[in-house]
Amino acid sequence: MKYALVTGGSRGIGRAVSLKLADQGFNILINYHSNESAASETKQLVEQKGVKAALLKFDVSNREAVREVLTGWYAANTDHTIDVLVNNSGIRKDNLMIWMQDQEWDSVINTSLGGFYNVTKQVLPEIIKGKSGRIINIVSLSGLKGLPGQTNYSAAKAAVIGATKALAQEVGRRNITVNAVAPGFIKTEMTEGIDEKEYKANIPLRRFGTAEEVAELVGFLASPAASYITGEVISINGGLY
Ligand code: NAP
């Protein structure tokens, strides 16, 4: 049975991606960190689409925890494969560099960049065994252009963009594609405190995007239609640069 693992699948973009990949026939492994009720709700919504879903609770920044849960899953599911990995978990802790706390720097880097490494390191050998697969990393406009107040977040996302391009070249001959999706402002809990009215004048499409719009792009990258696309960073930002 083919599974897609979506980190941070409990809410926001990760939930929409889980539902989109379920529509495409994948069984879904929903990773989350602490929001059990949101994760259970995503699981129910995925199951309503007629595929299987399971919750995998771990902090992507905790290498040992990631290793323990994923090796446990593989050991208990020897006849199942993870064919699609969506590295989506992320947090932001905005501050000007001059005021930035060590914890704000470390937690953002460890979640986005560390999470990419920790999860991909566990899943990649198994994807390679399966002889095909998709890795899709959710980055950000912030990682492409840099945003003031987000040196931590911009650095983490830019690093994942570099890793995406490097890994794509390592695993291309094994029929595995690795791409990144770079959203602009998307309406989720992450952007709850940001006033859309204030920012939308700068966005050519004059609005924030939705998690479902991002999920459409991820779904495309996971589909056979995207089989010759790798090492790319695809923006989804309403024209904002
Ligand atoms: P969100 O609504 O805040 O959801 C964040 C998700 O990440 C939740 O599922 C959360 O799990 C999970 N998560 C956070 N820390 C984690 C950890 N240490 N281990 C495992 N899971 C963790 O955020 P979102 O807006 O959907 O963002 C999803 C991704 O898109 C992030 O990488 C973000 O940087 C990126 N992005 C978002 C926007 C935007 O405008 N929203 C723009 C560009 C890029 P719990 O539910 O358990 O807390």
PDB file of C-alpha atoms and ligand atoms in Angstrom:
ATOM      1  CA  MET A   1       0.000   0.000   0.000  1.00  0.00           C
ATOM      2  CA  LYS A   2       1.283   3.420  -0.940  1.00  0.00           C
ATOM      3  CA  TYR A   3       1.510   6.054   1.763  1.00  0.00           C
ATOM      4  CA  ALA A   4       2.258   9.759   1.757  1.00  0.00           C
ATOM      5  CA  LEU A   5       3.833  11.162   4.927  1.00  0.00           C
ATOM      6  CA  VAL A   6       2.882  14.770   5.602  1.00  0.00           C
ATOM      7  CA  THR A   7       4.760  16.419   8.451  1.00  0.00           C
ATOM      8  CA  GLY A   8       2.641  18.980  10.268  1.00  0.00           C
ATOM      9  CA  GLY A   9      -0.427  17.372   8.730  1.00  0.00           C
ATOM     10  CA  SER A  10      -2.729  18.303  11.590  1.00  0.00           C
ATOM     11  CA  ARG A  11      -3.566  21.858  10.550  1.00  0.00           C
ATOM     12  CA  GLY A  12      -3.257  24.526   7.882  1.00  0.00           C
ATOM     13  CA  ILE A  13      -1.375  23.694   4.709  1.00  0.00           C
ATOM     14  CA  GLY A  14      -0.464  20.206   5.977  1.00  0.00           C
ATOM     15  CA  ARG A  15      -4.108  19.289   6.502  1.00  0.00           C
ATOM     16  CA  ALA A  16      -5.092  20.545   3.036  1.00  0.00           C
ATOM     17  CA  VAL A  17      -2.174  18.594   1.522  1.00  0.00           C
ATOM     18  CA  SER A  18      -3.221  15.441   3.391  1.00  0.00           C
ATOM     19  CA  LEU A  19      -6.742  15.739   1.987  1.00  0.00           C
ATOM     20  CA  LYS A  20      -5.535  16.452  -1.544  1.00  0.00           C
ATOM     21  CA  LEU A  21      -3.175  13.455  -1.550  1.00  0.00           C
ATOM     22  CA  ALA A  22      -5.999  11.307  -0.157  1.00  0.00           C
ATOM     23  CA  ASP A  23      -8.122  12.431  -3.139  1.00  0.00           C
ATOM     24  CA  GLN A  24      -5.278  11.179  -5.332  1.00  0.00           C
ATOM     25  CA  GLY A  25      -5.523   7.730  -3.720  1.00  0.00           C
ATOM     26  CA  PHE A  26      -2.640   7.845  -1.245  1.00  0.00           C
ATOM     27  CA  ASN A  27      -3.009   6.526   2.266  1.00  0.00           C
ATOM     28  CA  ILE A  28      -1.845   9.245   4.604  1.00  0.00           C
ATOM     29  CA  LEU A  29       0.540   9.326   7.548  1.00  0.00           C
ATOM     30  CA  ILE A  30      -0.270  12.491   9.443  1.00  0.00           C
ATOM     31  CA  ASN A  31       2.586  13.752  11.567  1.00  0.00           C
ATOM     32  CA  TYR A  32       1.892  16.349  14.245  1.00  0.00           C
ATOM     33  CA  HIS A  33       3.682  17.789  17.247  1.00  0.00           C
ATOM     34  CA  SER A  34       1.139  18.564  19.954  1.00  0.00           C
ATOM     35  CA  ASN A  35      -2.311  19.395  18.591  1.00  0.00           C
ATOM     36  CA  GLU A  36      -3.900  15.972  19.051  1.00  0.00           C
ATOM     37  CA  SER A  37      -7.467  17.102  18.372  1.00  0.00           C
ATOM     38  CA  ALA A  38      -6.584  18.843  15.082  1.00  0.00           C
ATOM     39  CA  ALA A  39      -4.594  15.760  14.026  1.00  0.00           C
ATOM     40  CA  SER A  40      -7.517  13.436  14.836  1.00  0.00           C
ATOM     41  CA  GLU A  41      -9.856  15.694  12.865  1.00  0.00           C
ATOM     42  CA  THR A  42      -7.529  15.517   9.833  1.00  0.00           C
ATOM     43  CA  LYS A  43      -7.413  11.731  10.209  1.00  0.00           C
ATOM     44  CA  GLN A  44     -11.221  11.529  10.149  1.00  0.00           C
ATOM     45  CA  LEU A  45     -11.443  13.819   7.109  1.00  0.00           C
ATOM     46  CA  VAL A  46      -8.845  11.718   5.270  1.00  0.00           C
ATOM     47  CA  GLU A  47     -10.642   8.469   6.141  1.00  0.00           C
ATOM     48  CA  GLN A  48     -13.909   9.918   4.811  1.00  0.00           C
ATOM     49  CA  LYS A  49     -12.193   9.901   1.411  1.00  0.00           C
ATOM     50  CA  GLY A  50     -11.930   6.110   1.553  1.00  0.00           C
ATOM     51  CA  VAL A  51      -8.191   5.736   2.160  1.00  0.00           C
ATOM     52  CA  LYS A  52      -6.283   4.755   5.274  1.00  0.00           C
ATOM     53  CA  ALA A  53      -4.824   7.283   7.694  1.00  0.00           C
ATOM     54  CA  ALA A  54      -2.571   7.009  10.716  1.00  0.00           C
ATOM     55  CA  LEU A  55      -1.252   9.560  13.169  1.00  0.00           C
ATOM     56  CA  LEU A  56       2.480   9.772  13.836  1.00  0.00           C
ATOM     57  CA  LYS A  57       3.255  12.036  16.764  1.00  0.00           C
ATOM     58  CA  PHE A  58       6.797  13.381  16.891  1.00  0.00           C
ATOM     59  CA  ASP A  59       8.679  16.642  17.051  1.00  0.00           C
ATOM     60  CA  VAL A  60      10.483  16.869  13.706  1.00  0.00           C
ATOM     61  CA  SER A  61      13.359  18.700  15.385  1.00  0.00           C
ATOM     62  CA  ASN A  62      13.974  15.771  17.758  1.00  0.00           C
ATOM     63  CA  ARG A  63      16.166  13.387  15.770  1.00  0.00           C
ATOM     64  CA  GLU A  64      15.820  10.497  18.212  1.00  0.00           C
ATOM     65  CA  ALA A  65      12.031  10.789  18.338  1.00  0.00           C
ATOM     66  CA  VAL A  66      11.779  10.905  14.541  1.00  0.00           C
ATOM     67  CA  ARG A  67      14.027   7.843  14.238  1.00  0.00           C
ATOM     68  CA  GLU A  68      12.109   5.889  16.866  1.00  0.00           C
ATOM     69  CA  VAL A  69       8.657   6.545  15.428  1.00  0.00           C
ATOM     70  CA  LEU A  70       9.588   6.016  11.774  1.00  0.00           C
ATOM     71  CA  THR A  71      11.678   2.884  12.311  1.00  0.00           C
ATOM     72  CA  GLY A  72       8.780   1.571  14.408  1.00  0.00           C
ATOM     73  CA  TRP A  73       6.328   2.314  11.597  1.00  0.00           C
ATOM     74  CA  TYR A  74       8.494   0.597   8.974  1.00  0.00           C
ATOM     75  CA  ALA A  75       8.988  -2.447  11.225  1.00  0.00           C
ATOM     76  CA  ALA A  76       5.241  -2.797  11.777  1.00  0.00           C
ATOM     77  CA  ASN A  77       4.316  -2.159   8.117  1.00  0.00           C
ATOM     78  CA  THR A  78       6.708  -4.261   6.078  1.00  0.00           C
ATOM     79  CA  ASP A  79       4.238  -4.557   3.180  1.00  0.00           C
ATOM     80  CA  HIS A  80       3.612  -0.794   2.972  1.00  0.00           C
ATOM     81  CA  THR A  81       5.764   1.951   1.485  1.00  0.00           C
ATOM     82  CA  ILE A  82       6.071   5.695   1.888  1.00  0.00           C
ATOM     83  CA  ASP A  83       6.236   6.969  -1.688  1.00  0.00           C
ATOM     84  CA  VAL A  84       5.638  10.640  -1.067  1.00  0.00           C
ATOM     85  CA  LEU A  85       7.191  12.738   1.685  1.00  0.00           C
ATOM     86  CA  VAL A  86       5.951  16.271   2.253  1.00  0.00           C
ATOM     87  CA  ASN A  87       8.235  18.169   4.625  1.00  0.00           C
ATOM     88  CA  ASN A  88       5.724  20.778   5.753  1.00  0.00           C
ATOM     89  CA  SER A  89       6.209  21.276   9.511  1.00  0.00           C
ATOM     90  CA  GLY A  90       7.337  24.765  10.313  1.00  0.00           C
ATOM     91  CA  ILE A  91       7.092  27.546  12.845  1.00  0.00           C
ATOM     92  CA  ARG A  92       7.924  31.207  12.844  1.00  0.00           C
ATOM     93  CA  LYS A  93       9.352  33.225  15.722  1.00  0.00           C
ATOM     94  CA  ASP A  94       9.793  36.657  14.209  1.00  0.00           C
ATOM     95  CA  ASN A  95      12.141  39.236  15.689  1.00  0.00           C
ATOM     96  CA  LEU A  96      14.642  41.757  14.440  1.00  0.00           C
ATOM     97  CA  MET A  97      18.134  40.256  14.485  1.00  0.00           C
ATOM     98  CA  ILE A  98      19.220  42.769  17.095  1.00  0.00           C
ATOM     99  CA  TRP A  99      16.557  41.504  19.529  1.00  0.00           C
ATOM    100  CA  MET A 100      16.561  37.860  18.500  1.00  0.00           C
ATOM    101  CA  GLN A 101      16.757  35.321  21.311  1.00  0.00           C
ATOM    102  CA  ASP A 102      18.900  32.203  20.889  1.00  0.00           C
ATOM    103  CA  GLN A 103      15.781  30.100  21.398  1.00  0.00           C
ATOM    104  CA  GLU A 104      13.976  31.923  18.561  1.00  0.00           C
ATOM    105  CA  TRP A 105      16.885  31.260  16.217  1.00  0.00           C
ATOM    106  CA  ASP A 106      17.409  27.638  17.243  1.00  0.00           C
ATOM    107  CA  SER A 107      13.785  26.515  17.296  1.00  0.00           C
ATOM    108  CA  VAL A 108      12.992  27.895  13.825  1.00  0.00           C
ATOM    109  CA  ILE A 109      16.161  26.439  12.268  1.00  0.00           C
ATOM    110  CA  ASN A 110      15.738  23.122  14.064  1.00  0.00           C
ATOM    111  CA  THR A 111      12.103  22.739  13.001  1.00  0.00           C
ATOM    112  CA  SER A 112      12.363  23.667   9.295  1.00  0.00           C
ATOM    113  CA  LEU A 113      15.915  22.701   8.409  1.00  0.00           C
ATOM    114  CA  GLY A 114      16.506  20.101  11.145  1.00  0.00           C
ATOM    115  CA  GLY A 115      13.055  18.637  10.473  1.00  0.00           C
ATOM    116  CA  PHE A 116      13.835  18.307   6.770  1.00  0.00           C
ATOM    117  CA  TYR A 117      17.059  16.454   7.584  1.00  0.00           C
ATOM    118  CA  ASN A 118      15.706  14.266  10.377  1.00  0.00           C
ATOM    119  CA  VAL A 119      12.637  13.027   8.510  1.00  0.00           C
ATOM    120  CA  THR A 120      14.161  12.760   5.036  1.00  0.00           C
ATOM    121  CA  LYS A 121      17.138  10.815   6.430  1.00  0.00           C
ATOM    122  CA  GLN A 122      14.797   8.129   7.786  1.00  0.00           C
ATOM    123  CA  VAL A 123      12.486   7.910   4.777  1.00  0.00           C
ATOM    124  CA  LEU A 124      14.936   8.267   1.873  1.00  0.00           C
ATOM    125  CA  PRO A 125      16.559   4.800   2.089  1.00  0.00           C
ATOM    126  CA  GLU A 126      13.108   3.221   1.956  1.00  0.00           C
ATOM    127  CA  ILE A 127      11.986   5.434  -0.953  1.00  0.00           C
ATOM    128  CA  ILE A 128      15.161   4.412  -2.790  1.00  0.00           C
ATOM    129  CA  LYS A 129      14.305   0.742  -2.232  1.00  0.00           C
ATOM    130  CA  GLY A 130      10.893   1.409  -3.782  1.00  0.00           C
ATOM    131  CA  LYS A 131      12.648   2.696  -6.946  1.00  0.00           C
ATOM    132  CA  SER A 132      10.493   5.815  -7.275  1.00  0.00           C
ATOM    133  CA  GLY A 133       9.167   8.588  -5.109  1.00  0.00           C
ATOM    134  CA  ARG A 134       8.499  12.234  -4.479  1.00  0.00           C
ATOM    135  CA  ILE A 135       9.916  14.574  -1.871  1.00  0.00           C
ATOM    136  CA  ILE A 136       8.203  17.949  -1.616  1.00  0.00           C
ATOM    137  CA  ASN A 137       9.517  20.598   0.760  1.00  0.00           C
ATOM    138  CA  ILE A 138       7.339  23.501   1.843  1.00  0.00           C
ATOM    139  CA  VAL A 139       9.586  26.548   1.968  1.00  0.00           C
ATOM    140  CA  SER A 140       8.581  30.205   1.695  1.00  0.00           C
ATOM    141  CA  LEU A 141       8.856  33.456  -0.200  1.00  0.00           C
ATOM    142  CA  SER A 142      10.861  34.506   2.859  1.00  0.00           C
ATOM    143  CA  GLY A 143      13.546  31.970   1.922  1.00  0.00           C
ATOM    144  CA  LEU A 144      13.782  33.357  -1.611  1.00  0.00           C
ATOM    145  CA  LYS A 145      13.864  37.084  -0.985  1.00  0.00           C
ATOM    146  CA  GLY A 146      14.516  37.388   2.758  1.00  0.00           C
ATOM    147  CA  LEU A 147      12.063  39.281   4.931  1.00  0.00           C
ATOM    148  CA  PRO A 148      13.015  41.738   7.680  1.00  0.00           C
ATOM    149  CA  GLY A 149      12.165  40.374  11.109  1.00  0.00           C
ATOM    150  CA  GLN A 150      12.655  36.839   9.832  1.00  0.00           C
ATOM    151  CA  THR A 151      16.403  36.238   9.594  1.00  0.00           C
ATOM    152  CA  ASN A 152      15.846  32.909  11.365  1.00  0.00           C
ATOM    153  CA  TYR A 153      12.920  31.838   9.174  1.00  0.00           C
ATOM    154  CA  SER A 154      14.462  33.160   5.928  1.00  0.00           C
ATOM    155  CA  ALA A 155      17.709  31.326   6.721  1.00  0.00           C
ATOM    156  CA  ALA A 156      15.914  28.067   7.508  1.00  0.00           C
ATOM    157  CA  LYS A 157      13.809  28.161   4.339  1.00  0.00           C
ATOM    158  CA  ALA A 158      16.720  29.244   2.118  1.00  0.00           C
ATOM    159  CA  ALA A 159      18.732  26.330   3.492  1.00  0.00           C
ATOM    160  CA  VAL A 160      15.956  23.887   2.618  1.00  0.00           C
ATOM    161  CA  ILE A 161      15.880  25.343  -0.909  1.00  0.00           C
ATOM    162  CA  GLY A 162      19.606  24.578  -1.236  1.00  0.00           C
ATOM    163  CA  ALA A 163      19.084  21.083   0.147  1.00  0.00           C
ATOM    164  CA  THR A 164      16.207  20.506  -2.302  1.00  0.00           C
ATOM    165  CA  LYS A 165      18.431  21.332  -5.273  1.00  0.00           C
ATOM    166  CA  ALA A 166      21.332  19.209  -4.003  1.00  0.00           C
ATOM    167  CA  LEU A 167      19.223  16.175  -3.111  1.00  0.00           C
ATOM    168  CA  ALA A 168      17.381  16.329  -6.458  1.00  0.00           C
ATOM    169  CA  GLN A 169      20.738  15.796  -8.183  1.00  0.00           C
ATOM    170  CA  GLU A 170      21.697  12.952  -5.835  1.00  0.00           C
ATOM    171  CA  VAL A 171      18.542  10.887  -6.318  1.00  0.00           C
ATOM    172  CA  GLY A 172      17.363  11.749  -9.841  1.00  0.00           C
ATOM    173  CA  ARG A 173      18.860   8.598 -11.330  1.00  0.00           C
ATOM    174  CA  ARG A 174      16.800   6.610  -8.843  1.00  0.00           C
ATOM    175  CA  ASN A 175      13.576   8.053 -10.248  1.00  0.00           C
ATOM    176  CA  ILE A 176      12.947  10.227  -7.208  1.00  0.00           C
ATOM    177  CA  THR A 177      12.040  13.873  -7.665  1.00  0.00           C
ATOM    178  CA  VAL A 178      12.707  16.537  -5.047  1.00  0.00           C
ATOM    179  CA  ASN A 179      11.012  19.911  -5.310  1.00  0.00           C
ATOM    180  CA  ALA A 180      10.140  22.859  -3.118  1.00  0.00           C
ATOM    181  CA  VAL A 181       6.949  24.884  -2.925  1.00  0.00           C
ATOM    182  CA  ALA A 182       7.338  28.502  -1.819  1.00  0.00           C
ATOM    183  CA  PRO A 183       4.088  30.055  -0.616  1.00  0.00           C
ATOM    184  CA  GLY A 184       3.568  33.755  -0.006  1.00  0.00           C
ATOM    185  CA  PHE A 185       0.898  34.782   2.504  1.00  0.00           C
ATOM    186  CA  ILE A 186      -1.513  31.891   3.086  1.00  0.00           C
ATOM    187  CA  LYS A 187      -4.501  32.033   5.447  1.00  0.00           C
ATOM    188  CA  THR A 188      -3.670  29.621   8.287  1.00  0.00           C
ATOM    189  CA  GLU A 189      -3.028  29.905  12.011  1.00  0.00           C
ATOM    190  CA  MET A 190       0.558  30.893  11.157  1.00  0.00           C
ATOM    191  CA  THR A 191      -0.633  34.141   9.588  1.00  0.00           C
ATOM    192  CA  GLU A 192      -3.528  34.774  11.999  1.00  0.00           C
ATOM    193  CA  GLY A 193      -1.913  37.866  13.501  1.00  0.00           C
ATOM    194  CA  ILE A 194      -1.137  39.427  10.098  1.00  0.00           C
ATOM    195  CA  ASP A 195      -3.701  41.925   8.833  1.00  0.00           C
ATOM    196  CA  GLU A 196      -4.686  40.890   5.289  1.00  0.00           C
ATOM    197  CA  LYS A 197      -6.223  44.335   4.645  1.00  0.00           C
ATOM    198  CA  GLU A 198      -2.893  45.994   5.340  1.00  0.00           C
ATOM    199  CA  TYR A 199      -0.765  43.641   3.225  1.00  0.00           C
ATOM    200  CA  LYS A 200      -3.029  42.819   0.292  1.00  0.00           C
ATOM    201  CA  ALA A 201      -2.343  46.090  -1.547  1.00  0.00           C
ATOM    202  CA  ASN A 202       1.193  44.771  -2.204  1.00  0.00           C
ATOM    203  CA  ILE A 203      -0.059  41.467  -3.621  1.00  0.00           C
ATOM    204  CA  PRO A 204      -0.931  41.593  -7.349  1.00  0.00           C
ATOM    205  CA  LEU A 205      -3.860  39.192  -6.827  1.00  0.00           C
ATOM    206  CA  ARG A 206      -5.004  41.409  -3.891  1.00  0.00           C
ATOM    207  CA  ARG A 207      -5.566  38.638  -1.351  1.00  0.00           C
ATOM    208  CA  PHE A 208      -3.896  35.980   0.766  1.00  0.00           C
ATOM    209  CA  GLY A 209      -3.892  32.466  -0.664  1.00  0.00           C
ATOM    210  CA  THR A 210      -5.617  29.429   0.815  1.00  0.00           C
ATOM    211  CA  ALA A 211      -4.130  26.192   2.084  1.00  0.00           C
ATOM    212  CA  GLU A 212      -6.185  24.385  -0.556  1.00  0.00           C
ATOM    213  CA  GLU A 213      -4.490  26.372  -3.339  1.00  0.00           C
ATOM    214  CA  VAL A 214      -1.075  25.305  -2.011  1.00  0.00           C
ATOM    215  CA  ALA A 215      -2.310  21.721  -1.732  1.00  0.00           C
ATOM    216  CA  GLU A 216      -3.269  21.729  -5.437  1.00  0.00           C
ATOM    217  CA  LEU A 217       0.364  22.478  -6.322  1.00  0.00           C
ATOM    218  CA  VAL A 218       1.696  19.832  -3.956  1.00  0.00           C
ATOM    219  CA  GLY A 219      -0.809  17.345  -5.382  1.00  0.00           C
ATOM    220  CA  PHE A 220       0.434  18.136  -8.884  1.00  0.00           C
ATOM    221  CA  LEU A 221       4.072  17.612  -7.859  1.00  0.00           C
ATOM    222  CA  ALA A 222       3.120  14.258  -6.325  1.00  0.00           C
ATOM    223  CA  SER A 223       1.227  13.177  -9.446  1.00  0.00           C
ATOM    224  CA  PRO A 224       2.489  11.340 -12.554  1.00  0.00           C
ATOM    225  CA  ALA A 225       1.931  14.601 -14.486  1.00  0.00           C
ATOM    226  CA  ALA A 226       4.982  16.099 -12.722  1.00  0.00           C
ATOM    227  CA  SER A 227       7.331  13.199 -13.435  1.00  0.00           C
ATOM    228  CA  TYR A 228       9.970  15.313 -15.256  1.00  0.00           C
ATOM    229  CA  ILE A 229      10.131  18.181 -12.754  1.00  0.00           C
ATOM    230  CA  THR A 230      12.899  18.063 -10.167  1.00  0.00           C
ATOM    231  CA  GLY A 231      15.151  20.443  -8.267  1.00  0.00           C
ATOM    232  CA  GLU A 232      12.624  23.247  -8.723  1.00  0.00           C
ATOM    233  CA  VAL A 233      11.270  25.860  -6.351  1.00  0.00           C
ATOM    234  CA  ILE A 234       7.740  26.745  -7.389  1.00  0.00           C
ATOM    235  CA  SER A 235       6.260  29.926  -5.955  1.00  0.00           C
ATOM    236  CA  ILE A 236       2.602  30.273  -5.046  1.00  0.00           C
ATOM    237  CA  ASN A 237       2.256  33.824  -3.838  1.00  0.00           C
ATOM    238  CA  GLY A 238      -0.367  35.743  -5.834  1.00  0.00           C
ATOM    239  CA  GLY A 239       2.431  37.485  -7.710  1.00  0.00           C
ATOM    240  CA  LEU A 240       4.150  38.921  -4.623  1.00  0.00           C
ATOM    241  CA  TYR A 241       7.954  39.044  -4.762  1.00  0.00           C
TER     242      TYR A 241
HETATM  243  P1  NAP B   1       0.327  26.184  10.877  1.00  0.00           P
HETATM  244  O1  NAP B   1      -1.095  26.352  10.505  1.00  0.00           O
HETATM  245  O2  NAP B   1       0.898  26.961  12.006  1.00  0.00           O
HETATM  246  O3  NAP B   1       0.593  24.618  11.091  1.00  0.00           O
HETATM  247  C1  NAP B   1       1.872  24.202  11.447  1.00  0.00           C
HETATM  248  C2  NAP B   1       1.927  22.693  11.404  1.00  0.00           C
HETATM  249  O4  NAP B   1       3.265  22.291  11.701  1.00  0.00           O
HETATM  250  C3  NAP B   1       1.041  22.036  12.443  1.00  0.00           C
HETATM  251  O5  NAP B   1       0.542  20.846  11.888  1.00  0.00           O
HETATM  252  C4  NAP B   1       2.014  21.737  13.584  1.00  0.00           C
HETATM  253  O6  NAP B   1       1.640  20.619  14.396  1.00  0.00           O
HETATM  254  C5  NAP B   1       3.257  21.388  12.793  1.00  0.00           C
HETATM  255  N1  NAP B   1       4.480  21.543  13.575  1.00  0.00           N
HETATM  256  C6  NAP B   1       4.998  22.679  14.120  1.00  0.00           C
HETATM  257  N2  NAP B   1       6.139  22.395  14.769  1.00  0.00           N
HETATM  258  C7  NAP B   1       6.349  21.063  14.639  1.00  0.00           C
HETATM  259  C8  NAP B   1       7.339  20.169  15.105  1.00  0.00           C
HETATM  260  N3  NAP B   1       8.371  20.596  15.827  1.00  0.00           N
HETATM  261  N4  NAP B   1       7.202  18.858  14.805  1.00  0.00           N
HETATM  262  C9  NAP B   1       6.168  18.402  14.066  1.00  0.00           C
HETATM  263  N5  NAP B   1       5.202  19.202  13.597  1.00  0.00           N
HETATM  264  C10 NAP B   1       5.298  20.514  13.893  1.00  0.00           C
HETATM  265  O7  NAP B   1       1.279  26.545   9.646  1.00  0.00           O
HETATM  266  P2  NAP B   1       1.015  26.573   8.067  1.00  0.00           P
HETATM  267  O8  NAP B   1       0.738  27.977   7.699  1.00  0.00           O
HETATM  268  O9  NAP B   1       0.096  25.490   7.663  1.00  0.00           O
HETATM  269  O10 NAP B   1       2.500  26.264   7.563  1.00  0.00           O
HETATM  270  C11 NAP B   1       2.886  25.032   7.011  1.00  0.00           C
HETATM  271  C12 NAP B   1       4.224  25.219   6.322  1.00  0.00           C
HETATM  272  O11 NAP B   1       4.100  26.221   5.310  1.00  0.00           O
HETATM  273  C13 NAP B   1       5.327  25.710   7.253  1.00  0.00           C
HETATM  274  O12 NAP B   1       6.544  25.101   6.908  1.00  0.00           O
HETATM  275  C14 NAP B   1       5.393  27.193   6.961  1.00  0.00           C
HETATM  276  O13 NAP B   1       6.660  27.708   7.252  1.00  0.00           O
HETATM  277  C15 NAP B   1       5.091  27.206   5.486  1.00  0.00           C
HETATM  278  N6  NAP B   1       4.602  28.481   4.996  1.00  0.00           N
HETATM  279  C16 NAP B   1       3.432  29.021   5.443  1.00  0.00           C
HETATM  280  C17 NAP B   1       3.020  30.244   4.950  1.00  0.00           C
HETATM  281  C18 NAP B   1       1.753  30.907   5.409  1.00  0.00           C
HETATM  282  O14 NAP B   1       1.523  32.070   5.018  1.00  0.00           O
HETATM  283  N7  NAP B   1       0.906  30.261   6.190  1.00  0.00           N
HETATM  284  C19 NAP B   1       3.790  30.912   4.011  1.00  0.00           C
HETATM  285  C20 NAP B   1       4.960  30.332   3.552  1.00  0.00           C
HETATM  286  C21 NAP B   1       5.353  29.111   4.047  1.00  0.00           C
HETATM  287  P3  NAP B   1       0.647  20.794  15.690  1.00  0.00           P
HETATM  288  O15 NAP B   1      -0.714  20.980  15.109  1.00  0.00           O
HETATM  289  O16 NAP B   1       0.784  19.535  16.448  1.00  0.00           O
HETATM  290  O17 NAP B   1       1.121  22.000  16.423  1.00  0.00           O
END
